[in-house]
Amino acid sequence: MPASKKLTVNDFLQSPEVLAQLEKLKSVFGENGEKLVLSDTLDEEGHQYVNLVQKGGGVLGVALVGYTYVLEQMGIRFMRLAGTSAGAINTALLAIVGKKEEEKSARILEAITQLNFFDLVDGHPAARWLIKKFITRSGFLGKLKKWANGLGIFYAVLLATTFVCLWLLPHNTPMRQFTQTLVVVLLAVTLLLGALAWYVRRLLRRLRSSGYGINPGDFFYDWLKQLMKENGVNDVTDFRNKAGQPVAGLHLRQEHPDGLDGLAPDVTVIASELITENKVEFPKMCNLFRSGDQMDALHPAGLVRASMSIPLFFESYFIYGIPREDETIKKAWMEAFGEKEPPVEARFVDGGILSNFPISIFYNPKIVVPRLPVFGIDLNDSSPGDAGKNASGWTLAGYFSRIFNTVRNYYDKDFQLKNKMYSRGIGTIPLADFNWLNFFITDKEKLALFERGAAAATRFLLSFDWEAYKMDRSIMQVTIEKKPEKP
């Protein structure tokens, strides 16, 4: 049977589902979105600018590309960018590819279609096998438990039978041969179980020495580093400059008391630092780890690698040799976190542990009437049963998912609850039927994710009201300023 044809970028962009979504928007807003008004900040070509934050979610990040593709097709471009984990990947790529005025999602999609996601699972072969079985086969853990129990029962029965034969049965010739056979089998099984135990112990030691991560994450780092190199980004300075490149002909649709002040492009990826237990914003906080001309020793691919270090699945990302005696480093740690003594090294895991949807970094208390909106792309992979309020109906996986989601979403959820108007700019992609850790995802599933993102973007644009957003934002700020100070 011939192998299935590998999908190309054109298969994604010419998908009937994606084309249908674009036709819906064009019928309302025009061929290039010229009738769409969702920002007062424009460039010389008439593109409208927004600040964009993208949520983390493993392989579900393909859906983010589908979402941003539709936004770009409607003439939307991105001023400031922020993201965590998978959101950090698309955020970084949007920051480095081409110019601010250009469409970028199709070029990012090309890199994704060429990538075999299973290559990202670059750990020990035994670990890769277990991960694949666990993710792709339902009930695999249950089967594994049954195999272990069955093996334990078999060994116990074999051991008991051997002892009975040795001490209780007569030692005539036929029984002696049978007993000897049992002893040989028992020794062989014992040796096999001992070897298995030794191997498991060796794997656990390897896990500990590698920062409690099954996969080194080296393949991802090298892949992203090469993409950055192809786009002229070789160090942190290049990353900042590319993300912060000026927008040609930037202007406002109407008069605003603040003019263009503060409308400067930048990029932020979020990582969680375990030694000092802090949320770190890269590249803004690179000065915590290197000073002056040593800053470019940190490669931006490492910053994104730090953000997507899913605990246990990937090894922690380390920054070693922090010059903790350097006065500028000491000052940076004190100003950022109140830490008097900087650590010798930093250890990072997924930024989603502390802030999986970092929309709060775009809040500017000095602005009363916004000149551009903050858009957010939310990835919702909660299954209907595990998302329900009937706790007795949750699965075990759903229970632990709830614990994890409570930790990683509380900080961002708290900000949104206190500033509810930001929900106007958030579009949600429903992905309950996808597994965010399925790095064995097929091309067909990638296409389905891309289409799901495109459909979510269409729903969002058809419902977004820029004037209502501005009004809510203004009311929110006025309300905050009028609140009396607590004694």
CSV table of C-alpha atoms in Angstrom, one decimal:
chain,number,residue,atom,x,y,z
A,1,MET,CA,0.0,0.0,0.0
A,2,PRO,CA,1.6,3.3,-1.0
A,3,ALA,CA,2.5,5.8,1.7
A,4,SER,CA,0.1,8.7,2.1
A,5,LYS,CA,1.1,12.0,0.4
A,6,LYS,CA,2.7,14.5,2.7
A,7,LEU,CA,0.7,17.7,3.0
A,8,THR,CA,2.1,20.9,1.7
A,9,VAL,CA,1.5,24.5,2.7
A,10,ASN,CA,-0.8,24.8,-0.2
A,11,ASP,CA,-3.0,22.0,1.1
A,12,PHE,CA,-3.5,24.0,4.3
A,13,LEU,CA,-4.1,27.4,2.6
A,14,GLN,CA,-6.4,25.9,0.0
A,15,SER,CA,-8.4,23.8,2.4
A,16,PRO,CA,-12.1,24.1,1.6
A,17,GLU,CA,-12.8,24.7,5.3
A,18,VAL,CA,-10.2,27.6,5.4
A,19,LEU,CA,-11.4,29.1,2.1
A,20,ALA,CA,-15.0,28.9,3.4
A,21,GLN,CA,-14.1,30.9,6.5
A,22,LEU,CA,-12.3,33.5,4.5
A,23,GLU,CA,-15.3,33.9,2.2
A,24,LYS,CA,-17.5,34.5,5.2
A,25,LEU,CA,-15.3,37.4,6.3
A,26,LYS,CA,-14.8,38.8,2.8
A,27,SER,CA,-18.6,38.9,2.3
A,28,VAL,CA,-18.9,41.1,5.3
A,29,PHE,CA,-15.6,43.1,5.4
A,30,GLY,CA,-14.4,43.1,1.8
A,31,GLU,CA,-11.7,41.2,-0.1
A,32,ASN,CA,-8.8,42.4,2.1
A,33,GLY,CA,-10.9,43.4,5.2
A,34,GLU,CA,-11.1,47.1,4.1
A,35,LYS,CA,-14.5,47.5,5.8
A,36,LEU,CA,-13.2,46.0,9.0
A,37,VAL,CA,-12.5,48.5,11.8
A,38,LEU,CA,-10.8,47.0,14.9
A,39,SER,CA,-8.0,49.4,15.7
A,40,ASP,CA,-7.0,53.0,15.4
A,41,THR,CA,-3.4,52.2,14.7
A,42,LEU,CA,-2.5,51.7,11.1
A,43,ASP,CA,0.6,51.6,8.8
A,44,GLU,CA,1.1,53.3,5.4
A,45,GLU,CA,-0.5,50.4,3.6
A,46,GLY,CA,-3.7,50.5,5.8
A,47,HIS,CA,-2.9,47.4,7.9
A,48,GLN,CA,-4.5,47.6,11.3
A,49,TYR,CA,-2.3,46.8,14.4
A,50,VAL,CA,-3.2,44.9,17.5
A,51,ASN,CA,-1.2,43.5,20.5
A,52,LEU,CA,-1.3,39.7,20.5
A,53,VAL,CA,-0.9,37.2,23.3
A,54,GLN,CA,-1.0,33.4,22.5
A,55,LYS,CA,-1.7,30.7,25.0
A,56,GLY,CA,0.4,27.6,25.5
A,57,GLY,CA,-0.8,24.2,24.6
A,58,GLY,CA,1.8,21.8,23.2
A,59,VAL,CA,1.1,20.5,19.7
A,60,LEU,CA,-2.2,22.5,19.7
A,61,GLY,CA,0.0,25.5,18.7
A,62,VAL,CA,-0.7,24.6,15.1
A,63,ALA,CA,-4.2,26.0,15.7
A,64,LEU,CA,-2.6,29.3,16.7
A,65,VAL,CA,-1.1,29.5,13.2
A,66,GLY,CA,-4.5,29.0,11.6
A,67,TYR,CA,-5.9,31.8,13.7
A,68,THR,CA,-3.2,34.3,12.9
A,69,TYR,CA,-3.3,33.4,9.2
A,70,VAL,CA,-7.0,34.5,9.1
A,71,LEU,CA,-6.2,37.7,11.0
A,72,GLU,CA,-3.4,38.5,8.5
A,73,GLN,CA,-5.7,37.8,5.6
A,74,MET,CA,-8.0,40.5,6.9
A,75,GLY,CA,-5.3,43.1,7.0
A,76,ILE,CA,-4.4,42.7,10.7
A,77,ARG,CA,-0.8,43.0,11.8
A,78,PHE,CA,0.9,42.6,15.3
A,79,MET,CA,2.5,45.4,17.3
A,80,ARG,CA,3.5,43.8,20.5
A,81,LEU,CA,3.7,40.0,20.9
A,82,ALA,CA,3.6,37.7,23.9
A,83,GLY,CA,3.2,34.0,24.5
A,84,THR,CA,4.0,31.0,26.6
A,85,SER,CA,5.2,27.5,25.6
A,86,ALA,CA,3.6,26.7,22.2
A,87,GLY,CA,2.3,30.2,22.2
A,88,ALA,CA,5.9,31.4,22.7
A,89,ILE,CA,7.0,29.4,19.6
A,90,ASN,CA,4.5,31.1,17.3
A,91,THR,CA,5.1,34.4,19.0
A,92,ALA,CA,8.9,34.2,18.4
A,93,LEU,CA,8.4,33.2,14.8
A,94,LEU,CA,5.9,36.0,14.1
A,95,ALA,CA,8.6,38.4,15.6
A,96,ILE,CA,11.5,37.3,13.4
A,97,VAL,CA,10.0,36.5,10.0
A,98,GLY,CA,10.0,39.3,7.5
A,99,LYS,CA,8.9,42.9,8.2
A,100,LYS,CA,6.1,44.0,10.5
A,101,GLU,CA,3.9,44.9,7.5
A,102,GLU,CA,4.2,41.5,5.9
A,103,GLU,CA,2.0,38.4,6.2
A,104,LYS,CA,4.0,35.8,8.2
A,105,SER,CA,1.7,32.8,9.1
A,106,ALA,CA,2.0,31.1,5.8
A,107,ARG,CA,5.8,31.1,6.1
A,108,ILE,CA,5.6,29.8,9.6
A,109,LEU,CA,3.2,27.1,8.4
A,110,GLU,CA,5.9,26.0,5.9
A,111,ALA,CA,8.3,25.3,8.7
A,112,ILE,CA,5.7,23.4,10.6
A,113,THR,CA,4.6,21.2,7.7
A,114,GLN,CA,8.2,20.2,7.2
A,115,LEU,CA,8.6,19.3,10.8
A,116,ASN,CA,8.0,15.7,12.1
A,117,PHE,CA,6.7,16.4,15.6
A,118,PHE,CA,7.9,13.0,16.8
A,119,ASP,CA,11.5,14.2,16.3
A,120,LEU,CA,10.9,16.6,19.2
A,121,VAL,CA,10.6,13.5,21.4
A,122,ASP,CA,14.3,13.0,21.5
A,123,GLY,CA,14.8,11.0,24.7
A,124,HIS,CA,15.9,7.5,25.4
A,125,PRO,CA,14.3,4.9,23.0
A,126,ALA,CA,12.5,3.1,25.9
A,127,ALA,CA,11.0,6.4,27.0
A,128,ARG,CA,10.0,7.3,23.4
A,129,TRP,CA,8.2,3.9,23.2
A,130,LEU,CA,6.4,4.4,26.5
A,131,ILE,CA,5.3,8.0,25.6
A,132,LYS,CA,4.0,6.9,22.2
A,133,LYS,CA,2.0,4.0,23.7
A,134,PHE,CA,0.7,6.2,26.5
A,135,ILE,CA,-0.5,8.9,24.1
A,136,THR,CA,-1.7,6.9,21.1
A,137,ARG,CA,-3.3,4.0,22.8
A,138,SER,CA,-6.3,4.5,25.1
A,139,GLY,CA,-6.1,2.6,28.3
A,140,PHE,CA,-2.4,1.9,27.9
A,141,LEU,CA,-1.6,2.6,31.6
A,142,GLY,CA,-4.3,0.1,32.6
A,143,LYS,CA,-2.9,-2.5,30.3
A,144,LEU,CA,0.6,-1.9,31.6
A,145,LYS,CA,-0.7,-2.3,35.2
A,146,LYS,CA,-2.4,-5.6,34.2
A,147,TRP,CA,0.9,-6.8,32.7
A,148,ALA,CA,2.8,-5.9,35.8
A,149,ASN,CA,0.2,-7.6,38.1
A,150,GLY,CA,0.2,-10.7,35.8
A,151,LEU,CA,4.0,-10.9,35.9
A,152,GLY,CA,4.0,-10.5,39.7
A,153,ILE,CA,1.4,-13.3,40.1
A,154,PHE,CA,3.3,-15.6,37.7
A,155,TYR,CA,6.5,-15.1,39.6
A,156,ALA,CA,4.8,-15.7,43.0
A,157,VAL,CA,3.2,-18.9,41.7
A,158,LEU,CA,6.5,-20.1,40.2
A,159,LEU,CA,8.4,-19.3,43.4
A,160,ALA,CA,5.9,-21.2,45.5
A,161,THR,CA,5.7,-24.2,43.2
A,162,THR,CA,9.5,-24.5,43.2
A,163,PHE,CA,9.7,-24.4,46.9
A,164,VAL,CA,7.0,-27.1,47.3
A,165,CYS,CA,8.8,-29.3,44.8
A,166,LEU,CA,12.1,-28.9,46.6
A,167,TRP,CA,11.0,-29.6,50.1
A,168,LEU,CA,7.7,-31.5,50.0
A,169,LEU,CA,7.7,-33.7,47.0
A,170,PRO,CA,9.6,-37.1,46.7
A,171,HIS,CA,13.0,-36.8,45.0
A,172,ASN,CA,12.6,-39.7,42.6
A,173,THR,CA,14.0,-39.3,39.1
A,174,PRO,CA,11.0,-37.9,37.2
A,175,MET,CA,10.2,-35.4,40.0
A,176,ARG,CA,13.9,-34.4,40.3
A,177,GLN,CA,14.0,-33.5,36.6
A,178,PHE,CA,10.8,-31.5,37.0
A,179,THR,CA,12.1,-29.7,40.0
A,180,GLN,CA,15.4,-28.9,38.4
A,181,THR,CA,13.5,-27.4,35.4
A,182,LEU,CA,11.5,-25.2,37.8
A,183,VAL,CA,14.7,-24.0,39.5
A,184,VAL,CA,16.3,-23.1,36.1
A,185,VAL,CA,13.1,-21.3,35.0
A,186,LEU,CA,12.9,-19.5,38.4
A,187,LEU,CA,16.6,-18.4,38.1
A,188,ALA,CA,16.1,-17.2,34.6
A,189,VAL,CA,13.0,-15.2,35.4
A,190,THR,CA,14.7,-13.8,38.5
A,191,LEU,CA,17.7,-12.7,36.4
A,192,LEU,CA,15.3,-11.1,33.8
A,193,LEU,CA,13.4,-9.2,36.5
A,194,GLY,CA,16.7,-8.1,38.1
A,195,ALA,CA,17.9,-6.8,34.8
A,196,LEU,CA,14.6,-5.0,34.3
A,197,ALA,CA,14.8,-3.5,37.8
A,198,TRP,CA,18.4,-2.4,37.1
A,199,TYR,CA,17.4,-0.9,33.8
A,200,VAL,CA,14.5,1.0,35.3
A,201,ARG,CA,16.8,2.3,38.1
A,202,ARG,CA,19.3,3.4,35.5
A,203,LEU,CA,16.5,5.3,33.6
A,204,LEU,CA,15.4,7.0,36.9
A,205,ARG,CA,19.0,8.0,37.6
A,206,ARG,CA,19.3,9.3,34.1
A,207,LEU,CA,16.0,11.2,34.6
A,208,ARG,CA,17.4,12.8,37.8
A,209,SER,CA,20.7,13.8,36.2
A,210,SER,CA,19.0,15.3,33.2
A,211,GLY,CA,16.9,17.7,35.2
A,212,TYR,CA,13.8,15.4,35.6
A,213,GLY,CA,13.0,15.5,31.9
A,214,ILE,CA,12.5,12.5,29.6
A,215,ASN,CA,13.5,14.4,26.5
A,216,PRO,CA,16.6,16.7,26.2
A,217,GLY,CA,14.8,19.1,23.9
A,218,ASP,CA,18.0,19.5,21.8
A,219,PHE,CA,16.2,18.8,18.5
A,220,PHE,CA,13.7,21.6,19.2
A,221,TYR,CA,16.5,24.0,20.1
A,222,ASP,CA,18.5,23.2,17.0
A,223,TRP,CA,15.4,23.4,14.8
A,224,LEU,CA,14.4,26.8,16.1
A,225,LYS,CA,18.0,28.1,16.1
A,226,GLN,CA,18.3,27.2,12.4
A,227,LEU,CA,15.0,29.0,11.6
A,228,MET,CA,16.2,32.1,13.4
A,229,LYS,CA,19.5,32.0,11.6
A,230,GLU,CA,17.6,31.8,8.2
A,231,ASN,CA,15.8,35.0,9.3
A,232,GLY,CA,18.9,36.9,10.4
A,233,VAL,CA,18.6,36.3,14.1
A,234,ASN,CA,21.8,35.0,15.7
A,235,ASP,CA,21.7,36.5,19.2
A,236,VAL,CA,19.5,38.4,21.7
A,237,THR,CA,20.3,41.7,20.1
A,238,ASP,CA,19.1,40.5,16.7
A,239,PHE,CA,16.0,39.1,18.4
A,240,ARG,CA,15.2,42.4,20.0
A,241,ASN,CA,15.9,44.4,16.9
A,242,LYS,CA,13.9,42.2,14.6
A,243,ALA,CA,10.9,42.2,17.0
A,244,GLY,CA,11.2,45.9,17.5
A,245,GLN,CA,11.7,47.0,13.9
A,246,PRO,CA,9.8,50.2,13.2
A,247,VAL,CA,6.5,50.2,11.3
A,248,ALA,CA,6.6,52.2,8.1
A,249,GLY,CA,4.1,55.1,8.0
A,250,LEU,CA,2.6,54.3,11.4
A,251,HIS,CA,-0.3,56.7,12.2
A,252,LEU,CA,-3.6,56.9,14.0
A,253,ARG,CA,-7.0,56.8,12.5
A,254,GLN,CA,-8.1,59.8,14.6
A,255,GLU,CA,-6.6,62.3,17.1
A,256,HIS,CA,-5.5,60.9,20.4
A,257,PRO,CA,-3.9,62.9,23.3
A,258,ASP,CA,-1.0,60.4,23.5
A,259,GLY,CA,-0.3,60.4,19.8
A,260,LEU,CA,2.1,57.6,18.9
A,261,ASP,CA,3.9,57.6,22.2
A,262,GLY,CA,4.5,54.1,23.6
A,263,LEU,CA,3.4,52.4,20.4
A,264,ALA,CA,6.7,50.4,20.0
A,265,PRO,CA,6.8,46.8,18.8
A,266,ASP,CA,8.4,44.2,21.0
A,267,VAL,CA,8.3,40.5,21.9
A,268,THR,CA,7.9,38.6,25.2
A,269,VAL,CA,8.1,34.9,26.0
A,270,ILE,CA,7.3,33.6,29.5
A,271,ALA,CA,9.4,31.1,31.5
A,272,SER,CA,9.2,29.8,35.0
A,273,GLU,CA,12.4,29.9,37.0
A,274,LEU,CA,12.5,27.3,39.8
A,275,ILE,CA,15.5,28.2,41.9
A,276,THR,CA,14.1,31.6,42.9
A,277,GLU,CA,10.5,30.7,42.1
A,278,ASN,CA,9.8,33.6,39.7
A,279,LYS,CA,8.1,34.3,36.4
A,280,VAL,CA,10.7,35.5,33.9
A,281,GLU,CA,9.9,37.6,30.8
A,282,PHE,CA,12.4,37.2,28.0
A,283,PRO,CA,14.2,39.0,26.4
A,284,LYS,CA,13.4,41.9,28.7
A,285,MET,CA,15.0,40.1,31.7
A,286,CYS,CA,18.1,38.8,30.1
A,287,ASN,CA,20.0,41.4,32.2
A,288,LEU,CA,19.3,39.1,35.2
A,289,PHE,CA,21.7,36.5,33.7
A,290,ARG,CA,24.3,38.3,31.7
A,291,SER,CA,25.5,41.9,31.7
A,292,GLY,CA,26.7,44.3,29.1
A,293,ASP,CA,28.4,42.8,26.0
A,294,GLN,CA,27.9,39.3,27.5
A,295,MET,CA,24.1,39.4,26.9
A,296,ASP,CA,24.4,37.9,23.4
A,297,ALA,CA,26.0,34.8,24.9
A,298,LEU,CA,22.3,33.8,25.5
A,299,HIS,CA,20.7,32.6,22.3
A,300,PRO,CA,17.1,33.5,21.7
A,301,ALA,CA,16.3,29.9,20.8
A,302,GLY,CA,17.2,29.0,24.3
A,303,LEU,CA,14.8,31.6,25.7
A,304,VAL,CA,11.9,29.9,23.8
A,305,ARG,CA,13.2,26.5,24.8
A,306,ALA,CA,13.0,27.6,28.4
A,307,SER,CA,9.4,28.7,27.9
A,308,MET,CA,8.3,25.3,26.4
A,309,SER,CA,10.0,23.0,28.9
A,310,ILE,CA,7.0,20.9,29.8
A,311,PRO,CA,7.9,19.4,33.2
A,312,LEU,CA,9.0,15.8,33.0
A,313,PHE,CA,8.3,15.7,29.3
A,314,PHE,CA,11.3,17.9,28.6
A,315,GLU,CA,14.5,18.5,30.6
A,316,SER,CA,14.7,21.8,32.4
A,317,TYR,CA,16.5,24.5,30.6
A,318,PHE,CA,19.5,25.9,32.5
A,319,ILE,CA,21.5,29.1,32.4
A,320,TYR,CA,24.8,28.5,34.1
A,321,GLY,CA,27.5,30.8,35.4
A,322,ILE,CA,25.4,33.8,36.3
A,323,PRO,CA,28.0,36.5,37.3
A,324,ARG,CA,26.3,37.0,40.7
A,325,GLU,CA,29.1,39.3,42.1
A,326,ASP,CA,28.6,41.8,39.2
A,327,GLU,CA,26.9,44.9,40.7
A,328,THR,CA,24.7,45.3,37.6
A,329,ILE,CA,23.4,41.8,38.0
A,330,LYS,CA,22.8,42.3,41.7
A,331,LYS,CA,20.9,45.5,41.0
A,332,ALA,CA,18.8,43.8,38.3
A,333,TRP,CA,17.7,40.9,40.6
A,334,MET,CA,16.9,43.4,43.4
A,335,GLU,CA,14.7,45.5,41.1
A,336,ALA,CA,13.0,42.6,39.4
A,337,PHE,CA,12.3,40.3,42.4
A,338,GLY,CA,13.8,41.8,45.5
A,339,GLU,CA,16.5,39.1,45.5
A,340,LYS,CA,19.6,40.3,47.4
A,341,GLU,CA,21.7,37.4,46.3
A,342,PRO,CA,21.4,36.3,42.7
A,343,PRO,CA,21.6,32.5,42.1
A,344,VAL,CA,24.6,30.8,40.6
A,345,GLU,CA,22.5,29.3,37.9
A,346,ALA,CA,18.9,29.4,36.8
A,347,ARG,CA,16.6,26.5,36.0
A,348,PHE,CA,13.6,26.9,33.8
A,349,VAL,CA,10.4,24.9,33.1
A,350,ASP,CA,7.3,25.7,31.1
A,351,GLY,CA,6.2,29.3,31.5
A,352,GLY,CA,2.6,28.0,31.7
A,353,ILE,CA,3.3,26.8,35.2
A,354,LEU,CA,3.0,30.5,36.3
A,355,SER,CA,1.4,32.3,33.4
A,356,ASN,CA,0.0,30.4,30.5
A,357,PHE,CA,-1.9,33.3,29.0
A,358,PRO,CA,0.2,36.4,29.8
A,359,ILE,CA,-2.3,39.1,28.7
A,360,SER,CA,-1.6,41.2,31.8
A,361,ILE,CA,1.8,42.4,30.4
A,362,PHE,CA,-0.1,44.5,27.8
A,363,TYR,CA,-2.0,46.5,30.5
A,364,ASN,CA,-0.9,50.2,30.5
A,365,PRO,CA,-2.5,52.2,33.3
A,366,LYS,CA,-1.5,55.5,31.7
A,367,ILE,CA,-3.8,55.0,28.7
A,368,VAL,CA,-7.5,55.8,29.2
A,369,VAL,CA,-8.7,55.4,25.6
A,370,PRO,CA,-6.9,52.6,23.8
A,371,ARG,CA,-5.4,53.2,20.4
A,372,LEU,CA,-5.3,49.5,19.5
A,373,PRO,CA,-6.8,46.4,21.1
A,374,VAL,CA,-5.2,43.5,22.9
A,375,PHE,CA,-6.1,40.3,21.2
A,376,GLY,CA,-5.7,36.9,22.8
A,377,ILE,CA,-5.9,33.4,21.4
A,378,ASP,CA,-7.1,30.9,24.0
A,379,LEU,CA,-6.7,27.1,23.4
A,380,ASN,CA,-9.4,25.1,25.2
A,381,ASP,CA,-8.7,21.4,25.3
A,382,SER,CA,-11.0,20.6,28.3
A,383,SER,CA,-13.2,17.6,27.6
A,384,PRO,CA,-17.0,18.1,28.3
A,385,GLY,CA,-16.9,15.6,31.2
A,386,ASP,CA,-13.8,16.9,32.8
A,387,ALA,CA,-14.8,20.5,32.3
A,388,GLY,CA,-18.1,20.0,34.1
A,389,LYS,CA,-18.8,21.0,37.7
A,390,ASN,CA,-19.9,17.5,38.6
A,391,ALA,CA,-16.6,16.4,40.2
A,392,SER,CA,-17.7,12.8,40.7
A,393,GLY,CA,-17.8,12.4,37.0
A,394,TRP,CA,-14.2,13.4,36.3
A,395,THR,CA,-11.8,10.9,35.0
A,396,LEU,CA,-8.4,10.4,36.8
A,397,ALA,CA,-6.7,12.3,33.9
A,398,GLY,CA,-9.3,15.0,34.2
A,399,TYR,CA,-8.7,15.3,38.0
A,400,PHE,CA,-5.0,15.9,37.6
A,401,SER,CA,-5.7,18.1,34.6
A,402,ARG,CA,-7.9,20.3,36.9
A,403,ILE,CA,-5.1,20.5,39.4
A,404,PHE,CA,-2.5,21.5,36.8
A,405,ASN,CA,-4.9,24.0,35.1
A,406,THR,CA,-5.8,25.6,38.4
A,407,VAL,CA,-2.1,26.3,39.1
A,408,ARG,CA,-1.1,27.5,35.6
A,409,ASN,CA,-4.2,29.6,34.9
A,410,TYR,CA,-5.0,31.2,38.2
A,411,TYR,CA,-2.6,34.2,37.8
A,412,ASP,CA,-4.0,35.1,34.4
A,413,LYS,CA,-7.6,34.3,35.3
A,414,ASP,CA,-7.3,36.6,38.3
A,415,PHE,CA,-6.2,39.4,36.1
A,416,GLN,CA,-9.1,38.8,33.6
A,417,LEU,CA,-11.7,38.6,36.4
A,418,LYS,CA,-10.5,42.0,37.6
A,419,ASN,CA,-10.4,43.4,34.1
A,420,LYS,CA,-13.3,41.7,32.4
A,421,MET,CA,-13.3,44.0,29.4
A,422,TYR,CA,-10.2,42.1,28.1
A,423,SER,CA,-12.4,39.2,27.4
A,424,ARG,CA,-13.8,41.2,24.4
A,425,GLY,CA,-10.5,40.6,22.6
A,426,ILE,CA,-10.1,36.9,23.4
A,427,GLY,CA,-11.0,34.3,20.8
A,428,THR,CA,-11.2,30.6,21.9
A,429,ILE,CA,-10.3,27.6,19.8
A,430,PRO,CA,-12.2,24.5,21.1
A,431,LEU,CA,-9.9,21.5,21.0
A,432,ALA,CA,-11.3,19.0,23.4
A,433,ASP,CA,-10.8,16.1,20.9
A,434,PHE,CA,-7.1,16.7,20.6
A,435,ASN,CA,-4.3,15.7,23.0
A,436,TRP,CA,-1.9,18.6,23.6
A,437,LEU,CA,1.0,16.1,24.2
A,438,ASN,CA,0.4,14.1,21.0
A,439,PHE,CA,3.8,14.6,19.4
A,440,PHE,CA,2.9,11.7,17.1
A,441,ILE,CA,0.3,13.9,15.4
A,442,THR,CA,-0.4,13.2,11.7
A,443,ASP,CA,-0.5,15.7,8.8
A,444,LYS,CA,-4.2,15.2,8.7
A,445,GLU,CA,-4.5,16.2,12.4
A,446,LYS,CA,-2.3,19.2,11.8
A,447,LEU,CA,-4.6,20.3,9.0
A,448,ALA,CA,-7.6,19.8,11.3
A,449,LEU,CA,-6.0,22.0,14.0
A,450,PHE,CA,-5.2,24.7,11.4
A,451,GLU,CA,-8.8,24.7,10.2
A,452,ARG,CA,-10.1,24.8,13.8
A,453,GLY,CA,-7.9,27.9,14.4
A,454,ALA,CA,-9.2,29.6,11.2
A,455,ALA,CA,-12.8,28.9,12.1
A,456,ALA,CA,-12.3,30.4,15.6
A,457,ALA,CA,-10.7,33.5,14.2
A,458,THR,CA,-13.6,34.0,11.8
A,459,ARG,CA,-16.1,33.7,14.7
A,460,PHE,CA,-14.1,36.2,16.7
A,461,LEU,CA,-13.8,38.8,14.0
A,462,LEU,CA,-17.5,38.6,13.1
A,463,SER,CA,-18.4,39.4,16.7
A,464,PHE,CA,-15.7,41.9,17.7
A,465,ASP,CA,-16.8,45.5,18.4
A,466,TRP,CA,-14.0,48.0,18.5
A,467,GLU,CA,-16.1,50.9,19.7
A,468,ALA,CA,-17.5,48.8,22.6
A,469,TYR,CA,-14.0,47.7,23.4
A,470,LYS,CA,-12.7,51.3,23.6
A,471,MET,CA,-15.7,52.3,25.7
A,472,ASP,CA,-15.3,49.4,28.2
A,473,ARG,CA,-11.5,50.0,28.4
A,474,SER,CA,-12.1,53.7,29.2
A,475,ILE,CA,-14.7,53.0,31.8
A,476,MET,CA,-12.5,50.4,33.4
A,477,GLN,CA,-9.6,52.9,33.7
A,478,VAL,CA,-11.8,55.7,35.0
A,479,THR,CA,-13.3,53.3,37.6
A,480,ILE,CA,-9.9,52.3,38.8
A,481,GLU,CA,-8.7,55.9,39.1
A,482,LYS,CA,-11.8,56.8,41.1
A,483,LYS,CA,-11.4,54.0,43.6
A,484,PRO,CA,-10.5,55.4,47.1
A,485,GLU,CA,-7.2,54.3,48.5
A,486,LYS,CA,-7.4,51.9,51.4
A,487,PRO,CA,-6.4,53.3,54.7
